[in-house]
mmCIF file of the C-alpha atoms, coordinates in Angstrom:
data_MODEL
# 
_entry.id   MODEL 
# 
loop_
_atom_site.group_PDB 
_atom_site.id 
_atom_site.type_symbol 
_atom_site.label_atom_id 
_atom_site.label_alt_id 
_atom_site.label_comp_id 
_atom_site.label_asym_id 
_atom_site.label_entity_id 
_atom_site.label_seq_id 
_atom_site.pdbx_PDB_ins_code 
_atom_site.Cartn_x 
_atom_site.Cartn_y 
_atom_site.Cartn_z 
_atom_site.occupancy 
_atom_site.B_iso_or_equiv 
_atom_site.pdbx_formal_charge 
_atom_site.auth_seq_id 
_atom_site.auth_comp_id 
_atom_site.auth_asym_id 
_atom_site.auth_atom_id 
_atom_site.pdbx_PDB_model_num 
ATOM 1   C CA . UNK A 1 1   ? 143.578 -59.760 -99.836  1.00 0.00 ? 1   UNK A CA 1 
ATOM 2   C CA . UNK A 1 2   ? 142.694 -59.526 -96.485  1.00 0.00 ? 2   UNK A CA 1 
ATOM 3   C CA . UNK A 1 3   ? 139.658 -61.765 -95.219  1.00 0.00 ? 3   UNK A CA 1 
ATOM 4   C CA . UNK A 1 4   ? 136.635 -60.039 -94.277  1.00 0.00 ? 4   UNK A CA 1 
ATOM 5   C CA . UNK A 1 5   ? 136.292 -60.482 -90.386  1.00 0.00 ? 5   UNK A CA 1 
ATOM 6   C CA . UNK A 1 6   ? 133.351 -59.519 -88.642  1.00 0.00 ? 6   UNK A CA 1 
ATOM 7   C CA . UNK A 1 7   ? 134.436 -56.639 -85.413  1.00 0.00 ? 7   UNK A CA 1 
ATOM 8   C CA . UNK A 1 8   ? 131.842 -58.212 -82.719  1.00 0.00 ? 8   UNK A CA 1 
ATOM 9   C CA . UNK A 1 9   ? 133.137 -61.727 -82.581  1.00 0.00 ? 9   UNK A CA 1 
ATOM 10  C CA . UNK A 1 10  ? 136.390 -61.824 -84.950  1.00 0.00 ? 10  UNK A CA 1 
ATOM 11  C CA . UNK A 1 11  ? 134.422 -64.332 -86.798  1.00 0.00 ? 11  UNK A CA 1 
ATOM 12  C CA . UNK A 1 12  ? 134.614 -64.652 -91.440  1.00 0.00 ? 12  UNK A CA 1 
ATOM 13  C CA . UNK A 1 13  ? 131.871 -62.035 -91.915  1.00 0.00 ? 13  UNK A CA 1 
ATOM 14  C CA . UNK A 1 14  ? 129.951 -62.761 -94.705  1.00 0.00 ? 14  UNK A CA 1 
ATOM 15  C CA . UNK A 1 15  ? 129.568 -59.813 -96.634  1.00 0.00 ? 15  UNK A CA 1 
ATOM 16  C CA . UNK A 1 16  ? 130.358 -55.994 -95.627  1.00 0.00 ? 16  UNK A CA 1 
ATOM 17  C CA . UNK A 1 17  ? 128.748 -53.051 -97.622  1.00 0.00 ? 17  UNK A CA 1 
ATOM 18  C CA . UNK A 1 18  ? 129.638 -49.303 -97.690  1.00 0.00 ? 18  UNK A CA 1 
ATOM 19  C CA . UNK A 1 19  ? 127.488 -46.423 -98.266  1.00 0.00 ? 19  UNK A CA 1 
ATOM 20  C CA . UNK A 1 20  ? 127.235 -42.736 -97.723  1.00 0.00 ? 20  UNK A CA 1 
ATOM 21  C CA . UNK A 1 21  ? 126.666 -41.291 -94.504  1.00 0.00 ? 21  UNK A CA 1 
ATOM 22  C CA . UNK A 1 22  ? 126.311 -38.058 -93.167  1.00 0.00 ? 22  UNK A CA 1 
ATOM 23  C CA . UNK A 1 23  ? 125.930 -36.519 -89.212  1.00 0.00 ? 23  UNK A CA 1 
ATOM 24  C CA . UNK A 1 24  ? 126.038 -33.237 -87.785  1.00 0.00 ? 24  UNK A CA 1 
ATOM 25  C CA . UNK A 1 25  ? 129.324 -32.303 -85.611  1.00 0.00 ? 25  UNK A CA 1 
ATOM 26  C CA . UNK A 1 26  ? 129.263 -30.460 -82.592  1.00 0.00 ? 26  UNK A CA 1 
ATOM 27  C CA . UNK A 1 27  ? 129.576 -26.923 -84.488  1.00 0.00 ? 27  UNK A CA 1 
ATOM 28  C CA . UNK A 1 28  ? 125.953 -28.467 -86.152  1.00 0.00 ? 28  UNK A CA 1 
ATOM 29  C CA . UNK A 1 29  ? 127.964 -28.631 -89.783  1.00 0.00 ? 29  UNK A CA 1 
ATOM 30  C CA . UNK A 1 30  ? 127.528 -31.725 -91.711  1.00 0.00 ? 30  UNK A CA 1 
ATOM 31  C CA . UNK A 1 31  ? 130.169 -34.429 -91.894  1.00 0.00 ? 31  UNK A CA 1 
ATOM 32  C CA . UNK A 1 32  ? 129.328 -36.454 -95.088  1.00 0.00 ? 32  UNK A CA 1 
ATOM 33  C CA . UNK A 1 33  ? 131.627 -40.213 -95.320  1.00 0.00 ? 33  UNK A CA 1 
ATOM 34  C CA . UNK A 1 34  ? 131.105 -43.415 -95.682  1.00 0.00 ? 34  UNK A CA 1 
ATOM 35  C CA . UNK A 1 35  ? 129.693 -46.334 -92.813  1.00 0.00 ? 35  UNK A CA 1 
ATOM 36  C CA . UNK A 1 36  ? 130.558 -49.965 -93.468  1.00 0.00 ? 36  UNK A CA 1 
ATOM 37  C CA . UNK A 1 37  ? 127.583 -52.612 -92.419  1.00 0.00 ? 37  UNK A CA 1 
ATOM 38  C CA . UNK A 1 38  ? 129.007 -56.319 -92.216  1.00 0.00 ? 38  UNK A CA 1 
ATOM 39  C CA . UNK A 1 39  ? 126.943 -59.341 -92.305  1.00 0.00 ? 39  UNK A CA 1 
ATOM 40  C CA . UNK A 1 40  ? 128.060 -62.083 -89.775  1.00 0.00 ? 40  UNK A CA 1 
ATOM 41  C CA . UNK A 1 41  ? 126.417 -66.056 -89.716  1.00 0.00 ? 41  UNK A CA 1 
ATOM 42  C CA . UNK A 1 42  ? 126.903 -65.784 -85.804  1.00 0.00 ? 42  UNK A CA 1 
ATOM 43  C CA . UNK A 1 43  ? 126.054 -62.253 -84.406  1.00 0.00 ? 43  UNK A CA 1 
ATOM 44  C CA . UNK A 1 44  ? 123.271 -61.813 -86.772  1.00 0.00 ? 44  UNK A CA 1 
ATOM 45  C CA . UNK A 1 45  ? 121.608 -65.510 -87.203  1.00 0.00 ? 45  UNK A CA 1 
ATOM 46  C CA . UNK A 1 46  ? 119.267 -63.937 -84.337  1.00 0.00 ? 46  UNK A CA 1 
ATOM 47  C CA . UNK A 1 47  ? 118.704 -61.024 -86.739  1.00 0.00 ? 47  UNK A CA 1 
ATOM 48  C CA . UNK A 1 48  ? 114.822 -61.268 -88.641  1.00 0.00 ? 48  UNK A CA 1 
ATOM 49  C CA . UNK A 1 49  ? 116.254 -58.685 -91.110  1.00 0.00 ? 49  UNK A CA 1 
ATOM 50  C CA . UNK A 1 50  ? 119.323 -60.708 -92.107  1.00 0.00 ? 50  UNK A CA 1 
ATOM 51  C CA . UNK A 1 51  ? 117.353 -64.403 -92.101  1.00 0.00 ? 51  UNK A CA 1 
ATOM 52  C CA . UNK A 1 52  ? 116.702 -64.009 -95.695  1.00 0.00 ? 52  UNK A CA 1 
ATOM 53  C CA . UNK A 1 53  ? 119.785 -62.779 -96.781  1.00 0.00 ? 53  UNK A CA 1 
ATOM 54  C CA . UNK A 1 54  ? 121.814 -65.142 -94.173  1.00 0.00 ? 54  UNK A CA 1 
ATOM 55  C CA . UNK A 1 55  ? 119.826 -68.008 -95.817  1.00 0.00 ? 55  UNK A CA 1 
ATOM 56  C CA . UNK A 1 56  ? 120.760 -67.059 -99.546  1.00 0.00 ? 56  UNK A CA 1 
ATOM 57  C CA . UNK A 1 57  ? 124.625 -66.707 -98.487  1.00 0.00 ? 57  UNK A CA 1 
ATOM 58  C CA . UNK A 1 58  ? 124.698 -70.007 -96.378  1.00 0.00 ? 58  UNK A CA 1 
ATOM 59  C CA . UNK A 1 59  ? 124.010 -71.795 -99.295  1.00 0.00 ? 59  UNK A CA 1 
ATOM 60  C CA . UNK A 1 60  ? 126.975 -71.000 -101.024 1.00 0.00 ? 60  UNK A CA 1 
ATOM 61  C CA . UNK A 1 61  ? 125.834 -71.926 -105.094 1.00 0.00 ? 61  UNK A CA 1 
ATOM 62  C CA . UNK A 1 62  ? 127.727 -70.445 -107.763 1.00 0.00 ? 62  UNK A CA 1 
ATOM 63  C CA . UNK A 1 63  ? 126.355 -68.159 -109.458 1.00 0.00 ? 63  UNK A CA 1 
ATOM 64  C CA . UNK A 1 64  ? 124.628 -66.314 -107.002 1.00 0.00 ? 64  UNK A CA 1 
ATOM 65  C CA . UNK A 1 65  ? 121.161 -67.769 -105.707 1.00 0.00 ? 65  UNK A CA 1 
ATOM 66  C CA . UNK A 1 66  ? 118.219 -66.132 -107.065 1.00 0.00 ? 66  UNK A CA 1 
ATOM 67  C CA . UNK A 1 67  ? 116.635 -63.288 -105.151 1.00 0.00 ? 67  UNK A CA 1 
ATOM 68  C CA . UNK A 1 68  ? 120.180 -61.809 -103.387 1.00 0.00 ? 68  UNK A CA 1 
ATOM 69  C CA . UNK A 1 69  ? 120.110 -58.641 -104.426 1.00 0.00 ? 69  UNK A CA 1 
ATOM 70  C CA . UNK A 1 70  ? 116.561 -58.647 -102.929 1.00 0.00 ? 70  UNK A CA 1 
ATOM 71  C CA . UNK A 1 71  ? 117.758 -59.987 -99.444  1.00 0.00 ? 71  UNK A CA 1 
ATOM 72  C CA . UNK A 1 72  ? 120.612 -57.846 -99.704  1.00 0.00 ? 72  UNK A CA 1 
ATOM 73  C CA . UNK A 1 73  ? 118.031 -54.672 -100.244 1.00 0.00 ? 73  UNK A CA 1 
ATOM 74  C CA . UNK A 1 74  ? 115.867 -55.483 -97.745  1.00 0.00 ? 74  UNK A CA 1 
ATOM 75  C CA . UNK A 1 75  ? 118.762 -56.414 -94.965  1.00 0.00 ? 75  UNK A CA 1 
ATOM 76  C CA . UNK A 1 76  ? 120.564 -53.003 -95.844  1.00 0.00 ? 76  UNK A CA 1 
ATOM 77  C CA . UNK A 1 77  ? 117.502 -51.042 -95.234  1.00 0.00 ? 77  UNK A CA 1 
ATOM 78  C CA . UNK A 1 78  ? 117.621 -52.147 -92.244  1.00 0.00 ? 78  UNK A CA 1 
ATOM 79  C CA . UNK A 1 79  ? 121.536 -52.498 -91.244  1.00 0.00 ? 79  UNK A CA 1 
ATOM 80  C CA . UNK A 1 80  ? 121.335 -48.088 -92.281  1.00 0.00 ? 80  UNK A CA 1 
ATOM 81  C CA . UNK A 1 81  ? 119.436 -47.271 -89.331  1.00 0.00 ? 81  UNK A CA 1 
ATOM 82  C CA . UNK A 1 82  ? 121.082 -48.930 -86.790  1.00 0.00 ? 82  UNK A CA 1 
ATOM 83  C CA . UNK A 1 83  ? 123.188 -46.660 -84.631  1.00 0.00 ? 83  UNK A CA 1 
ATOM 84  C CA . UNK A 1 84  ? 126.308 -48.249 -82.339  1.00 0.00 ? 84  UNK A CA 1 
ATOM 85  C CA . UNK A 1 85  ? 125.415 -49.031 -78.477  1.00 0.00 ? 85  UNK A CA 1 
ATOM 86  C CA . UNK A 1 86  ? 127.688 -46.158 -76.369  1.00 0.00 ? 86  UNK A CA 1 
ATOM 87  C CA . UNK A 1 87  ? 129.236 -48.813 -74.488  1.00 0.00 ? 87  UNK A CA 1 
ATOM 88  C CA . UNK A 1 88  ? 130.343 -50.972 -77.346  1.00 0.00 ? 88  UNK A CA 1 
ATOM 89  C CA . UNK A 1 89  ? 131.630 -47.723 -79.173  1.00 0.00 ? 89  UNK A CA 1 
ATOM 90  C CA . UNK A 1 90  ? 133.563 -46.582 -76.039  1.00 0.00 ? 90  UNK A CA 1 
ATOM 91  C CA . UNK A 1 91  ? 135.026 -49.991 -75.295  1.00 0.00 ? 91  UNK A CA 1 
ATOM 92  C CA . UNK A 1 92  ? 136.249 -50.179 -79.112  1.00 0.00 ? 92  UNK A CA 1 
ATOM 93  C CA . UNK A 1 93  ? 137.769 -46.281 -78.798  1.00 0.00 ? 93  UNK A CA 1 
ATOM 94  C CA . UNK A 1 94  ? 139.947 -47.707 -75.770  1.00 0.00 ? 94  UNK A CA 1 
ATOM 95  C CA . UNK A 1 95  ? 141.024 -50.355 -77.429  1.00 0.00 ? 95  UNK A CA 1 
ATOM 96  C CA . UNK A 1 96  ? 142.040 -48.142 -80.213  1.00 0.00 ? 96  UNK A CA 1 
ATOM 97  C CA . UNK A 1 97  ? 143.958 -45.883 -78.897  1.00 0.00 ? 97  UNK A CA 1 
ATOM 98  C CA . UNK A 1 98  ? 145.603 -48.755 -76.726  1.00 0.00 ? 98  UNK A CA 1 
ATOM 99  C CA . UNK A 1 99  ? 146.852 -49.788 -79.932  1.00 0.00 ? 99  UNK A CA 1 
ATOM 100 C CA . UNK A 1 100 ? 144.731 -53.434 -79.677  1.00 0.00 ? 100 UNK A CA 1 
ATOM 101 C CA . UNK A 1 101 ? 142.645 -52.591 -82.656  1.00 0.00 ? 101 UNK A CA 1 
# 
């Protein structure tokens, strides 16, 4: 299995969650897929909805600490309503189709 790296700094995310999405294309018909959210110690320690959930995961016990489906909740509420920065976005589509992603 591939490991889970984080597409901001190229640093091991943490944890990456999928769930259903839906926007509007330019004809105004809905496009319904999925959006991925992934949790990274570094771009997202600055992050007051991820502290919790950052905290929880840093820890590392086995089984999982107490309250982590909680932090998880509460960061993914959060994480959903986020939309990409243009810039970011555009830089990432060049590098795409330069064949660097």
């Amino acid at each position: 299995m591939t490991p889970l790296v984080c597409a901001r700094c190229a640093a091991p995310a943490l944890l990456a969650v999928r769930y259903p999405h839906a926007w509007r294309n330019s004809s105004g018909e809905r496009v319904e897929g999925l959006r991925e959210s992934v949790l990274c110690g570094s771009c997202d320690a600055d992050d007051p909805a991820a502290a919790v959930l950052l905290a929880r995961l840093t820890v590392a016990p086995t089984p999982p600490p107490p309250g982590l489906a909680d932090a998880v909740d509460a960061w993914l509420t959060t994480a959903r309503h986020r939309i990409p920065d243009p810039t970011t976005l555009d830089a990432e589509e060049s590098r795409w189709r330069a064949g660097d992603l």
